[in-house]
XYZ file of C-alpha atoms in Angstrom:
500
model
C 67.284 -88.639 66.157
C 66.677 -86.921 62.820
C 68.740 -87.564 59.717
C 70.352 -84.156 60.226
C 71.345 -85.057 63.758
C 72.902 -88.325 62.647
C 74.836 -86.591 59.886
C 76.162 -84.105 62.388
C 77.766 -86.908 64.365
C 79.358 -88.533 61.303
C 82.452 -87.622 59.365
C 81.645 -85.707 56.197
C 84.381 -87.707 54.432
C 82.185 -90.790 54.313
C 80.616 -91.007 50.867
C 76.943 -90.794 50.001
C 75.765 -93.922 48.189
C 73.038 -93.707 45.531
C 71.044 -96.736 44.535
C 70.123 -97.265 40.904
C 66.456 -97.411 41.911
C 64.830 -94.088 41.241
C 62.015 -92.646 43.308
C 58.496 -93.321 42.123
C 56.924 -90.488 40.104
C 54.895 -88.020 42.166
C 51.310 -87.544 41.084
C 50.043 -84.034 41.729
C 46.490 -82.765 41.969
C 45.471 -79.365 40.669
C 42.838 -78.030 43.042
C 42.231 -74.479 44.369
C 43.214 -74.051 48.008
C 44.137 -71.428 50.571
C 47.868 -71.346 51.298
C 47.133 -70.308 54.868
C 45.282 -73.592 55.405
C 48.494 -75.433 54.506
C 50.449 -73.396 57.027
C 47.819 -74.132 59.666
C 47.993 -77.841 58.838
C 51.785 -77.784 59.321
C 51.437 -76.062 62.691
C 48.927 -78.714 63.773
C 51.049 -81.648 62.661
C 54.184 -80.302 64.333
C 52.538 -78.862 67.461
C 53.370 -81.744 69.799
C 57.077 -81.985 69.010
C 57.427 -78.196 69.047
C 55.718 -78.068 72.410
C 58.042 -80.701 73.849
C 61.033 -78.438 73.094
C 59.253 -75.141 73.797
C 60.030 -74.127 70.216
C 57.966 -71.420 68.504
C 57.095 -71.569 64.801
C 56.902 -68.119 63.178
C 55.475 -67.471 59.727
C 56.722 -64.406 57.857
C 54.739 -64.051 54.642
C 55.424 -61.170 52.265
C 52.522 -59.061 51.020
C 52.925 -60.295 47.463
C 52.088 -63.897 48.406
C 48.525 -64.795 47.319
C 46.164 -66.606 49.652
C 44.331 -68.540 46.927
C 46.438 -70.742 44.696
C 45.938 -73.857 42.592
C 47.958 -77.036 43.155
C 48.343 -79.953 45.526
C 47.772 -78.671 49.052
C 48.651 -81.955 50.744
C 51.861 -82.590 48.873
C 53.034 -79.066 49.704
C 52.100 -79.680 53.326
C 54.241 -82.845 53.337
C 57.223 -80.795 52.198
C 56.669 -78.204 54.933
C 56.092 -80.855 57.587
C 59.351 -82.604 56.739
C 61.545 -79.526 56.493
C 60.034 -77.642 59.450
C 60.042 -80.877 61.461
C 63.778 -81.312 60.846
C 64.313 -77.685 61.858
C 62.478 -78.274 65.146
C 64.607 -81.382 65.809
C 67.697 -79.333 65.205
C 66.672 -76.221 67.146
C 67.704 -75.561 70.717
C 65.007 -75.504 73.381
C 63.003 -72.263 73.727
C 64.179 -70.949 70.330
C 62.326 -70.072 67.143
C 61.935 -71.777 63.783
C 61.184 -69.130 61.173
C 59.364 -69.863 57.934
C 59.674 -67.064 55.360
C 57.581 -67.039 52.172
C 57.698 -64.656 49.254
C 56.704 -64.656 45.586
C 59.007 -64.259 42.609
C 57.074 -61.657 40.633
C 59.408 -61.922 37.661
C 57.757 -65.239 36.826
C 54.539 -64.196 35.065
C 53.590 -67.729 33.997
C 52.901 -69.155 37.443
C 52.808 -68.399 41.151
C 56.424 -69.098 42.038
C 56.718 -69.226 45.803
C 60.050 -69.191 47.618
C 60.184 -70.760 51.087
C 63.022 -70.462 53.572
C 63.039 -72.442 56.826
C 65.551 -71.107 59.346
C 66.518 -72.843 62.582
C 68.795 -71.706 65.379
C 70.314 -75.068 66.231
C 73.786 -76.575 66.299
C 74.122 -76.605 62.514
C 75.968 -79.086 60.281
C 79.528 -79.093 59.044
C 79.586 -77.319 55.659
C 81.427 -80.214 54.001
C 78.742 -82.652 55.139
C 76.116 -80.470 53.491
C 78.102 -80.136 50.277
C 79.204 -83.770 49.980
C 76.213 -85.621 51.437
C 72.983 -83.639 51.719
C 73.118 -81.555 48.558
C 73.761 -84.615 46.274
C 70.763 -86.255 47.929
C 68.560 -83.185 47.458
C 69.482 -82.598 43.814
C 69.328 -86.245 42.665
C 66.171 -88.127 41.750
C 67.682 -91.396 42.982
C 67.333 -93.002 46.383
C 70.247 -92.210 48.679
C 71.713 -94.372 51.419
C 74.109 -92.636 53.769
C 75.802 -94.436 56.696
C 72.965 -96.926 56.572
C 70.490 -94.069 57.105
C 67.458 -93.891 54.874
C 66.547 -90.239 54.334
C 63.017 -91.078 53.229
C 61.453 -87.900 54.544
C 63.868 -85.604 52.739
C 63.575 -87.726 49.612
C 59.787 -87.389 49.682
C 60.115 -83.634 50.062
C 62.692 -83.435 47.297
C 60.579 -85.473 44.882
C 57.492 -83.331 45.494
C 59.472 -80.117 45.046
C 60.905 -81.391 41.758
C 57.409 -82.431 40.588
C 56.242 -78.888 41.344
C 58.959 -77.601 38.999
C 61.106 -76.377 41.848
C 64.413 -77.018 43.560
C 65.842 -77.154 47.091
C 69.052 -75.785 48.592
C 70.610 -75.879 52.038
C 73.139 -73.718 53.822
C 74.470 -74.688 57.247
C 77.206 -73.608 59.597
C 78.286 -75.373 62.730
C 76.789 -73.786 65.849
C 74.881 -71.253 63.687
C 71.955 -73.290 62.453
C 70.677 -74.105 58.970
C 68.669 -72.462 56.212
C 66.692 -74.723 53.884
C 65.441 -72.859 50.817
C 63.136 -74.216 48.147
C 60.751 -72.929 45.551
C 57.683 -74.428 43.899
C 55.405 -73.285 41.102
C 51.645 -73.160 41.603
C 48.714 -71.755 39.667
C 46.054 -69.131 40.361
C 42.836 -67.947 38.778
C 44.300 -64.469 38.437
C 48.098 -64.500 38.271
C 48.308 -60.711 38.328
C 46.079 -59.989 41.303
C 47.885 -57.751 43.801
C 45.373 -57.316 46.633
C 44.661 -60.687 48.210
C 42.600 -59.731 51.281
C 39.720 -57.257 51.139
C 37.716 -56.510 54.239
C 33.939 -56.269 53.818
C 33.910 -53.138 55.984
C 36.254 -50.134 56.127
C 35.735 -50.081 59.896
C 38.642 -52.547 60.256
C 41.055 -50.403 58.265
C 43.519 -47.803 59.580
C 43.229 -48.635 63.280
C 45.644 -47.871 66.093
C 46.640 -51.269 67.512
C 48.651 -52.447 70.513
C 50.227 -55.926 70.605
C 51.499 -57.328 73.912
C 52.886 -60.863 73.753
C 55.612 -62.675 75.666
C 56.991 -64.075 72.391
C 58.804 -61.114 70.826
C 59.444 -62.955 67.553
C 55.773 -63.802 67.031
C 54.687 -60.293 67.973
C 57.091 -58.804 65.470
C 55.773 -61.115 62.746
C 52.252 -59.851 63.457
C 53.130 -56.229 62.681
C 53.214 -56.427 58.858
C 50.022 -58.513 58.893
C 48.192 -55.689 60.650
C 49.957 -53.036 58.580
C 48.536 -54.779 55.500
C 45.234 -53.219 56.607
C 46.952 -49.873 57.313
C 47.049 -50.272 61.061
C 49.453 -48.191 63.098
C 50.975 -50.894 65.326
C 52.747 -50.551 68.662
C 54.627 -53.518 70.164
C 54.295 -53.211 73.909
C 55.234 -54.934 77.133
C 53.032 -55.971 80.052
C 53.488 -52.556 81.672
C 51.914 -50.895 78.656
C 48.586 -52.536 79.499
C 48.161 -50.098 82.387
C 47.073 -47.430 79.926
C 45.499 -48.531 76.662
C 43.349 -45.459 76.135
C 43.644 -44.167 72.602
C 43.960 -47.625 71.009
C 41.227 -49.057 68.815
C 42.456 -52.643 69.105
C 44.426 -54.331 71.906
C 45.882 -57.800 71.344
C 47.189 -59.390 74.543
C 48.676 -62.777 75.370
C 46.526 -65.154 77.426
C 49.503 -65.512 79.763
C 49.161 -61.837 80.750
C 45.408 -61.991 81.339
C 44.162 -61.438 84.875
C 41.035 -60.242 86.689
C 42.735 -56.941 87.486
C 43.528 -56.420 83.797
C 39.902 -57.155 82.904
C 38.689 -54.619 85.492
C 41.042 -52.048 83.993
C 39.513 -52.630 80.573
C 35.995 -52.390 82.006
C 36.733 -48.892 83.320
C 37.581 -47.588 79.858
C 35.013 -45.613 77.869
C 35.058 -46.155 74.989
C 36.610 -49.568 75.401
C 38.901 -50.810 72.593
C 38.295 -54.159 70.926
C 40.132 -56.828 72.972
C 41.714 -59.834 71.280
C 43.352 -62.627 73.281
C 46.429 -64.295 71.813
C 46.692 -68.044 72.288
C 49.150 -70.553 70.848
C 48.376 -73.669 68.821
C 51.608 -75.077 70.278
C 52.366 -73.681 73.740
C 48.940 -73.772 75.388
C 47.898 -71.753 78.411
C 44.619 -72.460 80.192
C 42.111 -69.670 79.636
C 39.139 -69.247 81.967
C 35.696 -69.180 80.374
C 35.040 -65.833 82.059
C 37.935 -64.307 80.137
C 36.701 -65.799 76.866
C 33.254 -64.346 77.536
C 34.757 -60.900 77.979
C 37.235 -60.609 75.122
C 35.987 -59.881 71.623
C 38.044 -62.501 69.806
C 40.650 -65.217 70.193
C 43.513 -65.485 67.707
C 46.017 -68.328 67.477
C 49.709 -68.231 66.723
C 51.651 -68.989 64.645
C 49.874 -66.087 63.006
C 48.950 -66.049 59.347
C 47.514 -63.235 57.256
C 44.306 -65.271 57.004
C 43.950 -65.367 60.807
C 44.309 -61.570 60.980
C 41.829 -61.129 58.136
C 39.287 -63.400 59.830
C 39.768 -61.537 63.116
C 39.019 -58.162 61.506
C 36.014 -59.575 59.661
C 34.733 -60.937 62.985
C 35.244 -57.671 64.844
C 34.094 -55.179 62.235
C 31.405 -56.808 60.108
C 27.736 -57.684 60.667
C 26.813 -60.488 63.041
C 24.948 -63.615 62.096
C 21.321 -62.722 61.394
C 18.442 -63.616 63.645
C 14.832 -63.931 62.684
C 12.740 -60.756 62.754
C 9.284 -60.617 64.232
C 7.759 -60.652 60.752
C 9.825 -63.606 59.486
C 7.898 -66.774 58.838
C 8.686 -69.501 61.336
C 8.988 -73.140 60.285
C 6.825 -75.675 61.990
C 7.950 -79.265 62.553
C 7.278 -81.345 59.463
C 7.133 -78.405 57.018
C 9.641 -78.818 54.201
C 12.278 -76.149 53.631
C 13.649 -75.835 50.085
C 17.364 -75.060 50.079
C 18.593 -73.181 47.035
C 21.921 -74.149 45.471
C 24.901 -72.474 47.044
C 28.496 -72.363 45.951
C 29.425 -72.722 49.633
C 28.466 -76.417 49.328
C 30.639 -77.045 46.288
C 33.534 -74.612 46.511
C 36.953 -76.208 46.931
C 38.787 -72.881 47.003
C 37.250 -71.516 50.173
C 34.672 -68.890 50.966
C 34.882 -65.604 49.065
C 34.818 -62.226 50.773
C 31.956 -62.046 53.247
C 28.830 -60.868 51.461
C 26.293 -62.527 53.701
C 25.946 -63.293 57.380
C 26.868 -66.941 57.052
C 29.956 -66.170 54.967
C 31.002 -63.685 57.639
C 30.673 -66.482 60.184
C 32.738 -68.868 58.050
C 35.456 -66.214 57.845
C 35.356 -65.818 61.595
C 32.256 -63.707 62.087
C 30.639 -63.263 65.476
C 27.110 -64.181 66.468
C 24.734 -62.111 68.548
C 26.011 -62.289 72.132
C 22.876 -61.141 73.863
C 21.188 -63.160 76.575
C 22.469 -65.612 79.147
C 21.339 -68.577 77.071
C 23.895 -67.641 74.427
C 26.972 -67.592 76.695
C 28.038 -71.114 75.780
C 27.615 -70.332 72.086
C 29.696 -67.158 72.420
C 32.597 -69.034 73.999
C 32.420 -71.781 71.414
C 32.436 -69.267 68.572
C 35.545 -67.560 69.868
C 37.234 -70.643 68.452
C 35.132 -70.817 65.298
C 37.801 -69.574 62.900
C 39.859 -72.734 63.549
C 38.873 -75.859 61.650
C 41.175 -77.934 63.828
C 43.583 -77.294 66.732
C 45.454 -80.545 67.264
C 47.113 -79.450 70.515
C 43.738 -79.168 72.257
C 42.621 -82.616 71.118
C 45.948 -84.127 72.084
C 45.703 -82.572 75.515
C 42.245 -84.105 75.960
C 43.771 -87.511 75.062
C 46.574 -87.008 77.617
C 49.039 -86.381 74.770
C 48.693 -89.966 73.618
C 49.339 -89.612 69.890
C 48.079 -93.076 68.940
C 44.825 -92.721 70.904
C 44.244 -89.243 69.444
C 44.664 -90.509 65.885
C 42.190 -93.324 66.536
C 39.682 -90.821 67.914
C 40.069 -88.682 64.807
C 39.568 -91.703 62.531
C 36.456 -92.587 64.501
C 35.128 -89.031 64.126
C 35.691 -89.078 60.346
C 33.967 -92.454 60.003
C 31.044 -91.304 62.164
C 30.445 -87.872 60.619
C 31.688 -88.188 57.032
C 28.098 -87.988 55.696
C 26.805 -85.570 58.343
C 26.112 -82.857 55.753
C 23.736 -85.129 53.819
C 22.011 -86.151 57.051
C 21.575 -82.546 58.197
C 20.363 -81.197 54.840
C 17.991 -84.143 54.448
C 16.379 -83.587 57.840
C 16.106 -79.832 57.301
C 14.494 -80.260 53.901
C 11.893 -82.549 55.472
C 11.262 -79.973 58.196
C 12.509 -82.334 60.935
C 13.977 -79.555 63.035
C 13.845 -81.295 66.399
C 15.790 -84.240 64.975
C 18.277 -81.837 63.383
C 18.795 -80.058 66.718
C 19.324 -83.395 68.519
C 21.771 -84.592 65.865
C 23.820 -81.381 66.091
C 23.776 -81.522 69.903
C 25.291 -85.029 69.785
C 27.974 -83.932 67.311
C 29.225 -80.740 68.908
C 30.631 -82.091 72.198
C 32.939 -84.851 70.816
C 34.039 -82.488 68.020
C 34.995 -79.723 70.449
C 36.858 -82.204 72.677
C 39.016 -83.159 69.688
C 39.760 -79.529 68.852
C 37.478 -79.556 65.779
C 36.106 -76.120 66.524
C 34.538 -74.645 63.400
C 32.334 -77.656 62.768
C 31.434 -77.862 66.480
C 30.455 -74.202 66.452
C 28.410 -74.664 63.274
C 26.561 -77.547 64.976
C 25.962 -75.303 67.973
C 24.525 -72.510 65.844
C 22.332 -74.831 63.782
C 21.038 -76.526 66.913
C 19.947 -73.156 68.343
C 18.488 -71.992 65.032
C 16.389 -75.155 64.772
C 15.187 -74.851 68.350
C 14.199 -71.216 67.789
C 12.783 -71.828 64.259
C 14.899 -69.113 62.613
C 14.258 -69.804 58.951
C 17.019 -67.649 57.467
C 19.679 -68.920 59.854
C 18.681 -72.548 59.283
C 18.905 -72.145 55.522
C 22.299 -70.411 55.564
C 23.858 -72.744 58.115
C 22.572 -75.842 56.342
C 24.047 -74.667 53.042
C 27.443 -74.130 54.625
C 27.552 -77.505 56.419
C 28.987 -79.412 53.448
C 31.831 -76.951 52.914
C 32.854 -76.817 56.584
C 32.666 -80.607 56.893
C 34.794 -81.201 53.777
C 37.450 -78.720 54.896
C 37.481 -80.233 58.365
C 37.931 -83.770 57.062
C 40.729 -82.539 54.790
C 42.546 -81.048 57.800
C 42.072 -84.253 59.812
C 43.227 -86.457 56.922
C 46.364 -84.360 56.603
C 47.143 -84.707 60.309
C 46.492 -88.471 60.342
C 48.667 -88.999 57.244
C 51.622 -87.283 58.896
C 50.952 -88.760 62.333
C 51.534 -92.319 61.082
C 55.218 -91.531 60.617
C 55.504 -90.233 64.183
C 53.702 -93.268 65.610
C 55.893 -95.603 63.553
C 59.069 -93.837 64.697
């Protein structure tokens, strides 16, 4: 039982006891990162416990919240994991936990982000909050209450204070709780207003239909599409009988059927079809359906996911060698020019080349029966890591899954150097074999973007596509580093679950 749950069963008249020992100082890193990656990490870490209670996590992010910030991504993720995790513990089955984020624009010296985590659980007596929890959250000392050590909340509190923020809580019995906190981060351009720019206007101003069984998640998707000036209709399953007139149809995997696919096939012109899947509440999707749809998007939705989807659907595909392009023969060295994709810690900029489009979720050429496996794999390519899939493959054994992830990190931590080294020496057959061995275990663990990159590079090496090989090789280091960061974050949080 969580600390909140134990407090709920105790009398609020019992005093909170503070020890003289103060918490250790929090050391913060200052590194550029994408805020959406932190939200994705939180969804991964909390997926299993949310799934066990059939609880949905919904992100509601205001338009003024930047995607690229500077700070300590992992410390912020720890705060979210702790507070959202408590909210899930406290929420009734089949209910929602809502995470709202907005920016305080009055603060011109930093990116001041305000978070609010709202649950719909049994709540806590207001006196218990005032006399026990709030003194704990506002102090920098270690608190001991009823023999309970609130280490998780203390860790979150200390990080928030280190980020020049504060935390508040409001609860009512039988009405749930609201935990509000703010932190201050940096940014390269504090005054930038437009945070997502599509490389093509083709994805702007579309007429879109969203049909999902989770009304709360569907509603949260509306402003994310409206950001790109879409006219959005929230529909029900009956609305799928007539989708003529829509440019984009987003439909839950739970509503997908062969009859629905046949209905889509009869349309001319056919709208772009996006299947909605959940990182938490999984539904088995047939490969045939994945071959047919144009894209796969995961919830909880973020603005980044929507951006990547539109880049994938409405920008150029990954290049393929032309007839006049020089082919590489085995043993011929390929010189790779320096690329910021290898070194960037802040993420890939707006897609300006085929490989950057891929890294932002871009499609590959889907022609030919030999490419069917690649097409399915790349429907997942915008996800660095989906923990729920890997857990499912390990029969939901958390400890075994963590060990498999550690093994993968140890085995592939220097894969970028191996790949680039072989490509530079012109050892394309060896490169293809190496990628082929990597992709299967990665995909089984839910490590999709790196698995897809291996798949693409394997094919490019087999077909001697010079341009593709060069671009994919350059991007390998970036994708690997981001993948390992996501896995490290999951493993760090998982140790508390295994211990408990």
